[in-house]
mmCIF file with all atom_site columns, C-alpha atoms in Angstrom:
data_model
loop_
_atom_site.group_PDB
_atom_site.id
_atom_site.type_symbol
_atom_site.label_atom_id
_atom_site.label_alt_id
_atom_site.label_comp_id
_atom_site.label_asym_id
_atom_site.label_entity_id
_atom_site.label_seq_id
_atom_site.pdbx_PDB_ins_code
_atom_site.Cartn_x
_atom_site.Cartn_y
_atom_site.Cartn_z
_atom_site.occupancy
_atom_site.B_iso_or_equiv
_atom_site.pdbx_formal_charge
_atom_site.auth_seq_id
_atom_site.auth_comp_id
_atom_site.auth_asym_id
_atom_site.auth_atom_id
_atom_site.pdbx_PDB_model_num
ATOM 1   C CA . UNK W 1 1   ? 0.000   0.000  0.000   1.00 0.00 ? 4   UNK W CA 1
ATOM 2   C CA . UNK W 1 2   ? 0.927   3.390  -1.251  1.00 0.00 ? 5   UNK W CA 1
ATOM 3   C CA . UNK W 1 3   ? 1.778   5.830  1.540   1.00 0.00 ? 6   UNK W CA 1
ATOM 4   C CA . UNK W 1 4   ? -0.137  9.096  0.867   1.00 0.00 ? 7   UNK W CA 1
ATOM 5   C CA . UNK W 1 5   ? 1.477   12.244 1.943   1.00 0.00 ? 8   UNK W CA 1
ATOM 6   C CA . UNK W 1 6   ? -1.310  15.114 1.963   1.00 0.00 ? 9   UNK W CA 1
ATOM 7   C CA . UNK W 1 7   ? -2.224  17.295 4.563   1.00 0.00 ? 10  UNK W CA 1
ATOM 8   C CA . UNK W 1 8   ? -4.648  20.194 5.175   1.00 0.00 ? 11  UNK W CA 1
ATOM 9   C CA . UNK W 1 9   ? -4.551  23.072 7.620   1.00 0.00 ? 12  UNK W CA 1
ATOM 10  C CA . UNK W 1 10  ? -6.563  26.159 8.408   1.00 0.00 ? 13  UNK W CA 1
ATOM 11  C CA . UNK W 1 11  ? -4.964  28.720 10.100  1.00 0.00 ? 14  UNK W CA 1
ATOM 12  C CA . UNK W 1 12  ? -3.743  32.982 9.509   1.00 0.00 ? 15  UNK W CA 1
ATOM 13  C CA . UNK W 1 13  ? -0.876  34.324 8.123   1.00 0.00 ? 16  UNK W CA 1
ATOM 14  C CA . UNK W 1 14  ? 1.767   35.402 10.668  1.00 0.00 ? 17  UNK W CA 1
ATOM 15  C CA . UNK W 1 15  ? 2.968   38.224 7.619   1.00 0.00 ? 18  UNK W CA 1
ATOM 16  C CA . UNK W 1 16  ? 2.136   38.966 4.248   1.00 0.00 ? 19  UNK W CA 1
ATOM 17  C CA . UNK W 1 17  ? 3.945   37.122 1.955   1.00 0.00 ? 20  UNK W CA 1
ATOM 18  C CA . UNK W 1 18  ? 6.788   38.245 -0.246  1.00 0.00 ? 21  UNK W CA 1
ATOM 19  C CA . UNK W 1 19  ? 7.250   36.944 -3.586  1.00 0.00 ? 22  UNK W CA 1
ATOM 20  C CA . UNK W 1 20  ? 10.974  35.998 -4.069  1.00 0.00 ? 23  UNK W CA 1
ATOM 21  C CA . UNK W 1 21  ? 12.456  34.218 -7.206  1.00 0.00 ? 24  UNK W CA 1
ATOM 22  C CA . UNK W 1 22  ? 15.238  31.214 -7.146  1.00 0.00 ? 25  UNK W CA 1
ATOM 23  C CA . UNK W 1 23  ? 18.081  31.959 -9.325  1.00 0.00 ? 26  UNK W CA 1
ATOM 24  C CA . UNK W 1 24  ? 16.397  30.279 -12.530 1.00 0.00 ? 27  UNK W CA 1
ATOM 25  C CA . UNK W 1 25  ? 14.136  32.704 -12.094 1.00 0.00 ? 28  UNK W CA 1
ATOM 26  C CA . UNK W 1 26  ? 11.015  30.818 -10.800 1.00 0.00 ? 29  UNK W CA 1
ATOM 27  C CA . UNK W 1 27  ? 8.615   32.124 -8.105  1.00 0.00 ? 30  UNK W CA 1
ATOM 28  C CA . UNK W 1 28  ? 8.088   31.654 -5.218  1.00 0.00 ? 31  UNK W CA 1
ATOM 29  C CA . UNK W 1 29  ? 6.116   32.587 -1.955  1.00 0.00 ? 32  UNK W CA 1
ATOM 30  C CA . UNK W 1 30  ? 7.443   31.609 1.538   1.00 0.00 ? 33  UNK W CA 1
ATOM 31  C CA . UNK W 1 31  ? 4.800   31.867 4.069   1.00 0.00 ? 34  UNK W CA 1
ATOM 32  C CA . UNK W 1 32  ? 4.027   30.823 8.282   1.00 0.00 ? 35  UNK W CA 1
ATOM 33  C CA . UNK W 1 33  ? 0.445   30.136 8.896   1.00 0.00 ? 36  UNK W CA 1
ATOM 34  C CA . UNK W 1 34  ? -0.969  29.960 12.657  1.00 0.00 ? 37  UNK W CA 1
ATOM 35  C CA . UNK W 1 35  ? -3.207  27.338 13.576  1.00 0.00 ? 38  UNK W CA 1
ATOM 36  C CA . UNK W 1 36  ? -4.986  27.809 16.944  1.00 0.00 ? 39  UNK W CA 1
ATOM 37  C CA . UNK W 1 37  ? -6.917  24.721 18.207  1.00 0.00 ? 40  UNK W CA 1
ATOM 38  C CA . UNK W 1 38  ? -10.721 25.277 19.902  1.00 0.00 ? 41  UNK W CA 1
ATOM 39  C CA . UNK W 1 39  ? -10.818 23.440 23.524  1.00 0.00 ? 42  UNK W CA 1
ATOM 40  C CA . UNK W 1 40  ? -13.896 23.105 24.754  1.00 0.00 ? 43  UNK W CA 1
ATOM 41  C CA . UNK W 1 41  ? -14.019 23.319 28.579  1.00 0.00 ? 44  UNK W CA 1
ATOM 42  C CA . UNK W 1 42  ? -16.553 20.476 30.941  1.00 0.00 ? 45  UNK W CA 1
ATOM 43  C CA . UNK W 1 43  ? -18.931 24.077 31.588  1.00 0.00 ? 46  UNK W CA 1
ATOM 44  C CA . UNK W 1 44  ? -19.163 23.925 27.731  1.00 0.00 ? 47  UNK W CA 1
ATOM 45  C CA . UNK W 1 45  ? -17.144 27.172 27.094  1.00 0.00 ? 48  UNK W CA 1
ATOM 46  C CA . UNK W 1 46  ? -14.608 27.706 24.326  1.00 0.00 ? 49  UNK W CA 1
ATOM 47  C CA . UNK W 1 47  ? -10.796 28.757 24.880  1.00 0.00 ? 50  UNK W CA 1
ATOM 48  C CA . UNK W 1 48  ? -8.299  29.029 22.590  1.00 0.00 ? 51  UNK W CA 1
ATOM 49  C CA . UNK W 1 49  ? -5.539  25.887 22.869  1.00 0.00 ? 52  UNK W CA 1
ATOM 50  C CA . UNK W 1 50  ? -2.007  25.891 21.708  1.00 0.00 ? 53  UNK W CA 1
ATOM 51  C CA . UNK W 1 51  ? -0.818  27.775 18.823  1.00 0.00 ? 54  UNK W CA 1
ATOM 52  C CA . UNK W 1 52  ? 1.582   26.040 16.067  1.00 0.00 ? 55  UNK W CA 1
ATOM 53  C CA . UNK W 1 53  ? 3.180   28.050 13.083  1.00 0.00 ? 56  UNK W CA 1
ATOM 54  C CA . UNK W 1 54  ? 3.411   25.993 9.962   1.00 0.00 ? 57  UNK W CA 1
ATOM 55  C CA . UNK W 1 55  ? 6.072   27.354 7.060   1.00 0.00 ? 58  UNK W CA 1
ATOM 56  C CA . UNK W 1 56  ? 4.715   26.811 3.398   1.00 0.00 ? 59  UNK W CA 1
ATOM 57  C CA . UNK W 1 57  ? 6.064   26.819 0.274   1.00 0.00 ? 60  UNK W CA 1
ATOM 58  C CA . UNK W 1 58  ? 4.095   28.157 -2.958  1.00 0.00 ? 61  UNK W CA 1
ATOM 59  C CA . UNK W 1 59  ? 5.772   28.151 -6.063  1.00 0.00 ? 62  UNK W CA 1
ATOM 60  C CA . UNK W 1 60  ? 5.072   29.683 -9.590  1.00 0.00 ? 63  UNK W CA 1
ATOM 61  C CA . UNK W 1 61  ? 1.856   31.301 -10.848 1.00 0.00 ? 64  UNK W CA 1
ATOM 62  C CA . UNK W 1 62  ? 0.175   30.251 -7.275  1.00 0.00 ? 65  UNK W CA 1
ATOM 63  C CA . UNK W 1 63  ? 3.050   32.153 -5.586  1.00 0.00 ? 66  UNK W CA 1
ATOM 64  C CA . UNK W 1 64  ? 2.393   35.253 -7.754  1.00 0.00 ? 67  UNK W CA 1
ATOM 65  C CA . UNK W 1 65  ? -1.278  35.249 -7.290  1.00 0.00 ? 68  UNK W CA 1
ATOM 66  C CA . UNK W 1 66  ? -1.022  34.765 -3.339  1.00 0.00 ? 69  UNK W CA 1
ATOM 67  C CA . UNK W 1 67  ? 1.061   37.672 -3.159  1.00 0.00 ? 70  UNK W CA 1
ATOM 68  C CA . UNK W 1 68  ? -1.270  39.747 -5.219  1.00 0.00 ? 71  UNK W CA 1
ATOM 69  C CA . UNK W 1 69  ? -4.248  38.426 -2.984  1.00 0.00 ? 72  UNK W CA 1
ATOM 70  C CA . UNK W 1 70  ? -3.272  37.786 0.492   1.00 0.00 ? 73  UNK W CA 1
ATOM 71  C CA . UNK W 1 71  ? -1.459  40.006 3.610   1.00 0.00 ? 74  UNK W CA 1
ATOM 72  C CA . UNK W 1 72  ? -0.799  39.361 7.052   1.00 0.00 ? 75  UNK W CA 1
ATOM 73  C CA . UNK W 1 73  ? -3.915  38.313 9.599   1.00 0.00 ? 76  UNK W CA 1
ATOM 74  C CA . UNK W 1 74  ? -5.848  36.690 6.558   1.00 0.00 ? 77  UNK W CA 1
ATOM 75  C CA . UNK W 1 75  ? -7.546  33.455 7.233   1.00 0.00 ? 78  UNK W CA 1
ATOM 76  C CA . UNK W 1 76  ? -6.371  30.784 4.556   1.00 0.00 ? 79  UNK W CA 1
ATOM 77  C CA . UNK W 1 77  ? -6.319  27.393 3.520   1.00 0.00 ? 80  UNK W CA 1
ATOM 78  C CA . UNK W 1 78  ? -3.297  25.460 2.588   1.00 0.00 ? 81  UNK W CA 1
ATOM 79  C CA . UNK W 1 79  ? -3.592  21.769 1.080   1.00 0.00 ? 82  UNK W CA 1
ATOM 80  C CA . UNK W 1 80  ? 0.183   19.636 0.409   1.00 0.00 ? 83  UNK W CA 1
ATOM 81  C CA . UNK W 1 81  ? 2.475   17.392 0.871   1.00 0.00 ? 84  UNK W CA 1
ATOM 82  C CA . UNK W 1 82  ? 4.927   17.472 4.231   1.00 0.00 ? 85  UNK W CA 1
ATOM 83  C CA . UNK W 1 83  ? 8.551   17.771 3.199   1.00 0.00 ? 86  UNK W CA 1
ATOM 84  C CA . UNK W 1 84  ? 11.214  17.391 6.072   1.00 0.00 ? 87  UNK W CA 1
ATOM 85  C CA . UNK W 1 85  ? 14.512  19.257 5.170   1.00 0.00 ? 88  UNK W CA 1
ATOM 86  C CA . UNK W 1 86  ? 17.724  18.624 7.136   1.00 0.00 ? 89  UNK W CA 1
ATOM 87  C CA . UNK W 1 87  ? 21.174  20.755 6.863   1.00 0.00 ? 90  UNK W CA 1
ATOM 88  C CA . UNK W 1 88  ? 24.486  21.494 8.733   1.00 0.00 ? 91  UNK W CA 1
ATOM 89  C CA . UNK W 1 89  ? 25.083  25.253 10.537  1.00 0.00 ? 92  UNK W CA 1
ATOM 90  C CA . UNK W 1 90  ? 28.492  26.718 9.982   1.00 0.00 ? 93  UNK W CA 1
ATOM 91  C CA . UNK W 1 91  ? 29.186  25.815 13.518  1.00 0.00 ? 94  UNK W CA 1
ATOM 92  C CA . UNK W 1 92  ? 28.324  22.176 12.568  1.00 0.00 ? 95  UNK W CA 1
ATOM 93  C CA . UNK W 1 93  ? 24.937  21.761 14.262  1.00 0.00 ? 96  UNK W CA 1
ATOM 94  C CA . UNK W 1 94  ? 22.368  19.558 12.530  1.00 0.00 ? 97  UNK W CA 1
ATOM 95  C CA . UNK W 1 95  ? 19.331  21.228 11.910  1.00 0.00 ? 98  UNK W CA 1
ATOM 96  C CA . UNK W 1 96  ? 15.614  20.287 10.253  1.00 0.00 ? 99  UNK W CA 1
ATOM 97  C CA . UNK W 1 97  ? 12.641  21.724 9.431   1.00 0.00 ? 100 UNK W CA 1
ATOM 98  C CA . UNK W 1 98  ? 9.075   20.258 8.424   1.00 0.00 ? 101 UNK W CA 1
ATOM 99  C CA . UNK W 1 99  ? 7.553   22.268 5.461   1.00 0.00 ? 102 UNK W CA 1
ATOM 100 C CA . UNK W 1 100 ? 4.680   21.809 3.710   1.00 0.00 ? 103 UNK W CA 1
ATOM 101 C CA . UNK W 1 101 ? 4.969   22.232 -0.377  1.00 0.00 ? 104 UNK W CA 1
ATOM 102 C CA . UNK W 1 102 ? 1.501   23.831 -1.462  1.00 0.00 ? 105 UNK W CA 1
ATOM 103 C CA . UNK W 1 103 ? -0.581  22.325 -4.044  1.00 0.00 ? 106 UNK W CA 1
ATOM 104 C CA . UNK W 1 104 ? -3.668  24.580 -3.372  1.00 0.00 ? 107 UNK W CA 1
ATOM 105 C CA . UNK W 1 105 ? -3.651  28.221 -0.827  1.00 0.00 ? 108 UNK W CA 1
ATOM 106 C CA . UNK W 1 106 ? -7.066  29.782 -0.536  1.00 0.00 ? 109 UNK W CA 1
ATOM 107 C CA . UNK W 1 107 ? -8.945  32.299 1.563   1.00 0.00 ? 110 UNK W CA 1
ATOM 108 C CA . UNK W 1 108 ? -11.154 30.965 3.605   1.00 0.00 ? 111 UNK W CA 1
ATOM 109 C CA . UNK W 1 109 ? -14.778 32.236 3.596   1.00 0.00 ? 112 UNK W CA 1
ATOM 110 C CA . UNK W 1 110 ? -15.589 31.601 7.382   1.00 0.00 ? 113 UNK W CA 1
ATOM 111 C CA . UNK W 1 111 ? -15.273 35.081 8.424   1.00 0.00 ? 114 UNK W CA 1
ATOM 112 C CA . UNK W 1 112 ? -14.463 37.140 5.441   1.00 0.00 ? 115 UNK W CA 1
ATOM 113 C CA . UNK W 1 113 ? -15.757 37.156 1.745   1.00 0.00 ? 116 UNK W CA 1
ATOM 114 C CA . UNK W 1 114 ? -14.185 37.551 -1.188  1.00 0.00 ? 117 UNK W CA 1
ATOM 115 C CA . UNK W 1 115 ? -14.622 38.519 -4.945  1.00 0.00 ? 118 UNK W CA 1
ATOM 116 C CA . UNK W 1 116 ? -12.733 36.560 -7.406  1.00 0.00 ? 119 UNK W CA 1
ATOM 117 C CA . UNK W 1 117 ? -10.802 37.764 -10.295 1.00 0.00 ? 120 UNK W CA 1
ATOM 118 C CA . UNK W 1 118 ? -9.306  35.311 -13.136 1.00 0.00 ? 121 UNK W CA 1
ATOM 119 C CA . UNK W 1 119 ? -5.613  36.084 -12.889 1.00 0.00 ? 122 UNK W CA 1
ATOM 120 C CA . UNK W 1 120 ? -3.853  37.562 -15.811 1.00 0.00 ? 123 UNK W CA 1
ATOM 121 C CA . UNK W 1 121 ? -1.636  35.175 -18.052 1.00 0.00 ? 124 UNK W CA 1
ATOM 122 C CA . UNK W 1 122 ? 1.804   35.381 -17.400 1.00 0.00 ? 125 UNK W CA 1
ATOM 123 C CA . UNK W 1 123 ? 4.863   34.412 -19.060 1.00 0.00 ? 126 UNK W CA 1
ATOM 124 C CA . UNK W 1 124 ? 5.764   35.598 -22.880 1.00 0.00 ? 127 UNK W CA 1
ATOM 125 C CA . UNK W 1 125 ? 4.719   32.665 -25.049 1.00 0.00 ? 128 UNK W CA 1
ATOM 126 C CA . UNK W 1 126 ? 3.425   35.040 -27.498 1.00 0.00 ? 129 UNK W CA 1
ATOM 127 C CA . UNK W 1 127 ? 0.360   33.263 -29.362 1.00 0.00 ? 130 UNK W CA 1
ATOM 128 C CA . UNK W 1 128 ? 1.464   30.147 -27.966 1.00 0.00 ? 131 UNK W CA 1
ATOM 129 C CA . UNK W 1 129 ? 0.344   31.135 -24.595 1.00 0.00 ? 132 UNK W CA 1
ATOM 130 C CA . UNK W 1 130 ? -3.051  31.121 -25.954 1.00 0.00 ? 133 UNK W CA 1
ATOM 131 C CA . UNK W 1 131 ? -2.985  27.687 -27.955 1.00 0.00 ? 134 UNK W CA 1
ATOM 132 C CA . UNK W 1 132 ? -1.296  25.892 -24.244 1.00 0.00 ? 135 UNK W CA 1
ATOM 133 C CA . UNK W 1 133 ? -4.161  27.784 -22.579 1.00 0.00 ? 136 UNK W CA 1
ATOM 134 C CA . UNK W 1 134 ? -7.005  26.255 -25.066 1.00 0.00 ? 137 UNK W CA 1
ATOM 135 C CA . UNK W 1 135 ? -5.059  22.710 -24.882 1.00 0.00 ? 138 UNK W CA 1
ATOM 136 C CA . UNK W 1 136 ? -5.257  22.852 -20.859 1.00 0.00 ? 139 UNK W CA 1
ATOM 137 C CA . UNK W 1 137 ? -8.652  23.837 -20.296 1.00 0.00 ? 140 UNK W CA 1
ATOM 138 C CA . UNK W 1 138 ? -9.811  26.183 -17.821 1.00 0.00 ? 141 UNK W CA 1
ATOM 139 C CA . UNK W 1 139 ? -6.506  25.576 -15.718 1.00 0.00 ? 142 UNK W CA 1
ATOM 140 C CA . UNK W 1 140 ? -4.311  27.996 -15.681 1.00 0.00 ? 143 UNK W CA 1
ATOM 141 C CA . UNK W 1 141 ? -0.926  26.456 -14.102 1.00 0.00 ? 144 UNK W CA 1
ATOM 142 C CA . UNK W 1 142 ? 1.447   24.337 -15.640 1.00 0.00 ? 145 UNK W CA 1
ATOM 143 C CA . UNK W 1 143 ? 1.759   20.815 -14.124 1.00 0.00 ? 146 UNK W CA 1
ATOM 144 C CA . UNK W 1 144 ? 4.155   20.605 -10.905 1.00 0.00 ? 147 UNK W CA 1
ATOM 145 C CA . UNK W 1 145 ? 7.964   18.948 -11.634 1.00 0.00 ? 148 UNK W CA 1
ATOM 146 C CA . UNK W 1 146 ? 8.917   16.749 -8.756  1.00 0.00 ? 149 UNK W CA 1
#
């Protein structure tokens, strides 16, 4: 059996995100969400219950569009897969770090509402933007490399 490594968390983001590019030149978004658990006490009260701060990764035309979308203190969404990293300090200490890669970031519509726009093709594929558009659908992003 297959093991499937997807997660989902709900939470707000700790700062707005800055959009960054590697040095082939491909965006991406680098964000902390805070996810606050609901404890409900034996009188039947609420309280809030220990916070935890997930870092996300968002890459391309997602990362571009979150930036354009999204600022500190807004409620999102984030769906992906959990990617441990591990590395040496320059003192020698070994460090990690759990991340989650996104697949899918939205803003969630419990307390807020929103107003979508269709994003604006980017890239400079000329005409051929518009035939890989018409070939892909109504999807706009190109299929994630692993």
């Amino acid at each position: 059996m297959a093991a499937d490594n997807q997660t989902t968390i709900a939470g707000n983001l700790v700062e707005t995100p800055e959009l960054r590019f590697t040095n082939t030149g491909t965006p991406v978004a680098n964000l902390r969400v805070a996810v606050t658990s609901r404890v409900q006490e034996k009188d039947g009260t609420w309280r809030d219950g220990e916070t935890s701060f997930h870092k996300v990764n968002v890459w391309r035309d997602q990362a571009q569009n979150l930036t354009d979308s999204l600022s500190k203190g807004d409620r999102v969404m984030v769906t992906g897969r959990l990617r441990q990293r591990s590395w040496e300090t320059p003192e020698g200490e070994r460090r990690s770090v759990t991340e989650i890669d996104a697949d899918e970031v939205g803003a969630s519509l419990k307390f807020h509402t929103a107003k979508l726009e269709r994003a604006q093709q980017r890239g400079n594929g000329g005409d051929r933007a518009g035939e890989r558009q018409a070939e892909r659908g109504q999807f706009n992003d190109e299929p994630p490399t692993y």
